[in-house]
Coordinates of C-alpha atoms and ligand atoms in Angstrom, one line a residue:
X1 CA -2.8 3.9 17.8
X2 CA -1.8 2.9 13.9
X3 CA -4.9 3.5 11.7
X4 CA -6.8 0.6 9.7
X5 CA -6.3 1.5 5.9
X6 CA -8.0 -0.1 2.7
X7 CA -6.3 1.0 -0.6
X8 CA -7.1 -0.2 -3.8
X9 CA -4.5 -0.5 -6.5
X10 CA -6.1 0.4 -10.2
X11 CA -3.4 -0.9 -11.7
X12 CA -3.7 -0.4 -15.3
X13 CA -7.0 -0.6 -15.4
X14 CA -10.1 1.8 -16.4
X15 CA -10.0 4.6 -18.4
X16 CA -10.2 8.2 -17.0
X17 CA -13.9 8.1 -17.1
X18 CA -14.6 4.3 -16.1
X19 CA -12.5 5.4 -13.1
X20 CA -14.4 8.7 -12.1
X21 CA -17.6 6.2 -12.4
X22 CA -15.7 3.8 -10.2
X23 CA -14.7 6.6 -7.6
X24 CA -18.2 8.4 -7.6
X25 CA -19.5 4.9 -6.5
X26 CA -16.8 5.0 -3.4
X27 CA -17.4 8.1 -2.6
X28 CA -21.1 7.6 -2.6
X29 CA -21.1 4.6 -0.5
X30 CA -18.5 7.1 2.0
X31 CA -20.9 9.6 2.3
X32 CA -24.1 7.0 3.2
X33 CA -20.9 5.4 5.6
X34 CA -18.7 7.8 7.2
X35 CA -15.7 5.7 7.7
X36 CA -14.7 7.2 11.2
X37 CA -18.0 5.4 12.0
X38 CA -17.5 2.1 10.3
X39 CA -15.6 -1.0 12.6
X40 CA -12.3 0.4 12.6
X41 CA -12.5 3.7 11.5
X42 CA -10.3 2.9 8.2
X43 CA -8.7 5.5 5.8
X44 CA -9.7 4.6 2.4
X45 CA -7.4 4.7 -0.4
X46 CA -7.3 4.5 -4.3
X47 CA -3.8 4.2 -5.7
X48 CA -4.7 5.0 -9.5
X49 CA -3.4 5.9 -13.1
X50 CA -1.1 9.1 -13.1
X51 CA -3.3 10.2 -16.1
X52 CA -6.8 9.8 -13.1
X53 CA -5.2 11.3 -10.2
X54 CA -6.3 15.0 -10.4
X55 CA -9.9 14.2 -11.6
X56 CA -10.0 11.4 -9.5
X57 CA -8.7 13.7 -6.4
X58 CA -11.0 16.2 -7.4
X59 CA -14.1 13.8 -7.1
X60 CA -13.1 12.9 -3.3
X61 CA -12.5 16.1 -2.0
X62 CA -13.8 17.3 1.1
X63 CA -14.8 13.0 1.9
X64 CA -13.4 12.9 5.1
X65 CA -11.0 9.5 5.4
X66 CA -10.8 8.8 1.4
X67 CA -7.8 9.9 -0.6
X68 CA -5.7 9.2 -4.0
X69 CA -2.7 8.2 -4.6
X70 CA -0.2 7.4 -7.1
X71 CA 1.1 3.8 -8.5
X72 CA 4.8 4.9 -8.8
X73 CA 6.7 8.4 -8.2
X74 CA 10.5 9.2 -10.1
X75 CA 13.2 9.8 -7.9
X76 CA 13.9 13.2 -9.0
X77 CA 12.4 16.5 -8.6
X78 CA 12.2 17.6 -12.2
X79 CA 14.4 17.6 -15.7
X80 CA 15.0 16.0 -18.6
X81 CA 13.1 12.6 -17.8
X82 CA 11.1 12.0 -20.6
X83 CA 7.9 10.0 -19.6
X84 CA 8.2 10.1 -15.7
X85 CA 6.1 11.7 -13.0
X86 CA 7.7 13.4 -10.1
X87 CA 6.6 14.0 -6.2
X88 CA 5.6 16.9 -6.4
X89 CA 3.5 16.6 -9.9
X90 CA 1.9 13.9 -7.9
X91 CA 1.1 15.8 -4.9
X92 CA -0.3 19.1 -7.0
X93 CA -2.9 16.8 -9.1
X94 CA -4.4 16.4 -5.2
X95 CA -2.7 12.7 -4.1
X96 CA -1.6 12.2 -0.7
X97 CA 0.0 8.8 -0.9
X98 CA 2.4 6.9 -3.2
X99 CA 3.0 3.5 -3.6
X100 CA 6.4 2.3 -3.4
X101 CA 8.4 -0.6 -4.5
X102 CA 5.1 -3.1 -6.0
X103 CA 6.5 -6.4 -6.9
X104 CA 5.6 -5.3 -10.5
X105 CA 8.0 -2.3 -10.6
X106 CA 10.4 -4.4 -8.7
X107 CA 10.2 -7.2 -11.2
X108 CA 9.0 -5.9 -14.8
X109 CA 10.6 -2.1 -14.4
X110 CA 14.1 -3.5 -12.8
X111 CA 13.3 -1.2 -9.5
X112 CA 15.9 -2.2 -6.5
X113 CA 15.8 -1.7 -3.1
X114 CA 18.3 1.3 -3.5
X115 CA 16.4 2.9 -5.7
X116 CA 13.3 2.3 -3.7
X117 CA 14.9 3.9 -1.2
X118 CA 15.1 7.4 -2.9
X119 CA 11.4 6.9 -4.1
X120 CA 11.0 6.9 -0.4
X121 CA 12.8 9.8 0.3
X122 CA 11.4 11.9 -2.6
X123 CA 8.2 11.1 -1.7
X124 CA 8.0 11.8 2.0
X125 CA 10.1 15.0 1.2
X126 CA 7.3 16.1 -0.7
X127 CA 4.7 15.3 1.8
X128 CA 3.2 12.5 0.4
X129 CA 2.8 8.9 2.7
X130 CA 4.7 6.5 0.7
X131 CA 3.1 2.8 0.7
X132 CA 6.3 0.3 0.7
X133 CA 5.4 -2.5 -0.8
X134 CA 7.4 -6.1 0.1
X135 CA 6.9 -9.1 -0.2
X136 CA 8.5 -12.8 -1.6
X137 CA 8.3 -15.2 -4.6
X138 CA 7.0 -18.7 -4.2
X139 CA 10.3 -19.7 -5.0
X140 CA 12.1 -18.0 -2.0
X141 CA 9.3 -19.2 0.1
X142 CA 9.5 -22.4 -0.7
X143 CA 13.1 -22.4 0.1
X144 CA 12.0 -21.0 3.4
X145 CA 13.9 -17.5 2.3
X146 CA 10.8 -15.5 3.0
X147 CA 11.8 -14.1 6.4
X148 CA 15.4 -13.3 4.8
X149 CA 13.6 -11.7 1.5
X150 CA 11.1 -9.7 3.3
X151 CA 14.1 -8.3 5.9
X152 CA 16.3 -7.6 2.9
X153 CA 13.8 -5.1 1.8
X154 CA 12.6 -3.0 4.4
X155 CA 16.5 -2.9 6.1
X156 CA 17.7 -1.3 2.2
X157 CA 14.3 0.5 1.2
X158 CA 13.4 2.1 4.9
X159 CA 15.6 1.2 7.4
X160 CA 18.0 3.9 6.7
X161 CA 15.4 6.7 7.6
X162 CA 15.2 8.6 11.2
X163 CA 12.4 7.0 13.6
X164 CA 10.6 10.1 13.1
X165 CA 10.5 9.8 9.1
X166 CA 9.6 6.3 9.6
X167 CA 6.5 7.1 11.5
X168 CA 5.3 8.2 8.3
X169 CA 5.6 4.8 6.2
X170 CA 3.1 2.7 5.5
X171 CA 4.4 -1.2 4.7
X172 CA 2.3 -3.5 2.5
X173 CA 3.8 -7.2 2.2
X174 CA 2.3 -8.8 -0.4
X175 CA 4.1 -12.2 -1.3
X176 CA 4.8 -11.7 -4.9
X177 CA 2.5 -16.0 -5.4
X178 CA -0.8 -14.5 -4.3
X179 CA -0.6 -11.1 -6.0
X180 CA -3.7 -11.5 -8.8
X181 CA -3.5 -15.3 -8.3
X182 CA -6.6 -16.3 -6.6
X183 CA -4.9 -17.8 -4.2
X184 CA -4.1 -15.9 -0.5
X185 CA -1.8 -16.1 2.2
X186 CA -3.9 -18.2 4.8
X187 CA -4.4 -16.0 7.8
X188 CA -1.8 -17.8 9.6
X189 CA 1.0 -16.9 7.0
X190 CA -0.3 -13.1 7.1
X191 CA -0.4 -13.3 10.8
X192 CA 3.1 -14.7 11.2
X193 CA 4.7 -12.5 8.4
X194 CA 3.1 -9.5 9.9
X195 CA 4.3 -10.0 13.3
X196 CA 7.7 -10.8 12.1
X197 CA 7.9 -7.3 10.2
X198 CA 6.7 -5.8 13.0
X199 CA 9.2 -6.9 15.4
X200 CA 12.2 -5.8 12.6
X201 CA 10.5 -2.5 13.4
X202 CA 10.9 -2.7 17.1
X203 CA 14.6 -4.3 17.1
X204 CA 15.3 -1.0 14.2
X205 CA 13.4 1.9 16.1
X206 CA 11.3 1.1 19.0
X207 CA 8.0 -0.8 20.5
X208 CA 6.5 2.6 20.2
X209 CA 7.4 3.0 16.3
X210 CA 6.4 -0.4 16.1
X211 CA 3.1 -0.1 17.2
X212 CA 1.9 2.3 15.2
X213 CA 2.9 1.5 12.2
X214 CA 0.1 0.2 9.8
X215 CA 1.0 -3.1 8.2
X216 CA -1.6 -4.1 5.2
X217 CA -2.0 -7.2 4.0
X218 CA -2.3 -7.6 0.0
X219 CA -2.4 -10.9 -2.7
X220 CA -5.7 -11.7 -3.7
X221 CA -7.4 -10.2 -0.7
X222 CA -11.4 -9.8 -1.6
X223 CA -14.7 -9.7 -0.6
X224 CA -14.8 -13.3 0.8
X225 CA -12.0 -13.5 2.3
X226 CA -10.8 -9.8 3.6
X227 CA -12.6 -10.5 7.6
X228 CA -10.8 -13.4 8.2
X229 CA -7.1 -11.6 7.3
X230 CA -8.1 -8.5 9.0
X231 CA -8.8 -10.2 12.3
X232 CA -5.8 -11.1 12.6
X233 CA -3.6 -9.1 15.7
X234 CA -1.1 -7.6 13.2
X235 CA -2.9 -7.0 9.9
X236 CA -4.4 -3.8 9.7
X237 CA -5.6 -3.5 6.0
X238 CA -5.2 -4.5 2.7
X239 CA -3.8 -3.5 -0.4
X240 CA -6.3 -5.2 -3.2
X241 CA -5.9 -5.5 -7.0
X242 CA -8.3 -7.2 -9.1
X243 CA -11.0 -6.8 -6.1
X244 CA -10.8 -2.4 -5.6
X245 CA -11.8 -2.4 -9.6
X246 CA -15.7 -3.3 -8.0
X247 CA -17.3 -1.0 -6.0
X248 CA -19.2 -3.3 -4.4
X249 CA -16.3 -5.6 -3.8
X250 CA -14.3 -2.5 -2.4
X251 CA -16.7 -1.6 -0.2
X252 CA -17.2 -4.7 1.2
X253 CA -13.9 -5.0 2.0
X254 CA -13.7 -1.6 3.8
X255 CA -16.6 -3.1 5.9
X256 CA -14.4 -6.1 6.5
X257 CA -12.9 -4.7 10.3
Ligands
LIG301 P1 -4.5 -8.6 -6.2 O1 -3.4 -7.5 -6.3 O2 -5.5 -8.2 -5.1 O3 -5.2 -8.5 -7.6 O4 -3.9 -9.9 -5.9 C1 -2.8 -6.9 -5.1 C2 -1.7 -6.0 -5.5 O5 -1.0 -6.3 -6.4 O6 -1.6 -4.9 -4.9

């Protein structure tokens, strides 16, 4: 069965220690909650800073259900890369997960789908789950190019790898108009985008591979609103912004199944 999964993306945000204060609260509210016993039984995950990972990681360890991970990872194992942070960097400072592809590496950092792609690759040669994020502009959706967009995506950035490697993927589709926007996909839009991706799974690998895969929902997914998207058939999580930077908020959220 695919596993529920609430990850917060720092961003960023916080500095090293507003972030341990952050986490401590998480963890905290883990170990009065144990999330195997929670609606759901979700995996809880914070996607922060490079520089918070290993204290960060540190700070969780041993929480059963509650990991780290990493915003971005460079293609490459090591070398002359001035400034970038490799797999396996990423996976000694404790993380087990990457993000892949955001729509703010995709638009502000040039990232395509082919590069995506070996991000992918490096990171689930490493060990680490990789988090591919996808998702469309307003614009494209408005031009009813969504469906096309989202396909686009997944078929250059995952479609390439084995149904055994892709049992290991995560997805995220966050349409680029609700990321840190206030305003969310209505349930209905999740739903139907969800299922859609879903079944590009099954036609590509199989109903088995299909229904496991975990499928988050993110775009200005909160506190308020995070019951109602979650109830839906094909949503199993979300990836949240602006709303993971509140432990309360967060925890809410993870309570939200
Ligand atoms: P948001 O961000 O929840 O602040 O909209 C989501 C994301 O970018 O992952």
């Amino acid at each position: 069965m695919r596993k529920k999964i609430v990850a917060g993306n720092w961003k960023m945000n916080l500095t090293v220690q507003e972030g341990l204060q952050l986490s401590a609260e998480i963890a905290d509210f883990v170990k009065n909650n144990p999330l195997e016993k929670l609606n759901g039984n979700p995996a809880v995950i914070m996607f922060t800073p490079f520089t918070h990972v290993y204290s960060v990681s540190d700070s969780v360890k041993g929480l059963k259900g509650l990991s780290t991970g990493a915003q971005n990872c460079h293609t490459e194992e090591k070398g002359a890369f001035t400034g970038e942070t490799s797999v396996s960097m990423i996976k000694s400072a404790g993380a087990l997960n990457v993000l892949v592809g955001h729509s703010e590496r995709r638009a502000y950092f040039g990232e395509t789908n082919e590069v995506l792609a070996r991000k992918v690759k490096a990171a689930m040669d490493a060990g680490l789950t990789p988090m591919y994020c996808c998702g469309e502009v307003l614009e494209e959706r408005n031009a009813s190019n969504h469906f096309e967009v989202v396909k686009e995506q997944l078929e250059k950035g995952l479609f390439w790898l084995s149904a055994e490697e892709f049992a290991k993927v995560v997805i995220a589709y966050e349409p680029v108009w609700a990321i840190g926007t206030g305003v969310t996909a209505s349930p209905g839009q999740a739903q139907e985008m969800h299922a859609y991706i879903r079944g590009l799974i099954k036609d590509k690998y199989n109903n088995e591979v299909a229904e496991n895969t975990s499928i988050l929902y993110g775009g200005s997914c909160n506190a308020k609103n995070a019951a109602e998207l979650f109830a839906n058939k094909d949503v199993d999580g979300g990836l949240i912004g602006g709303a993971s930077l509140k432990a309360e908020d967060f925890c809410t959220i993870i309570q939200s199944f």
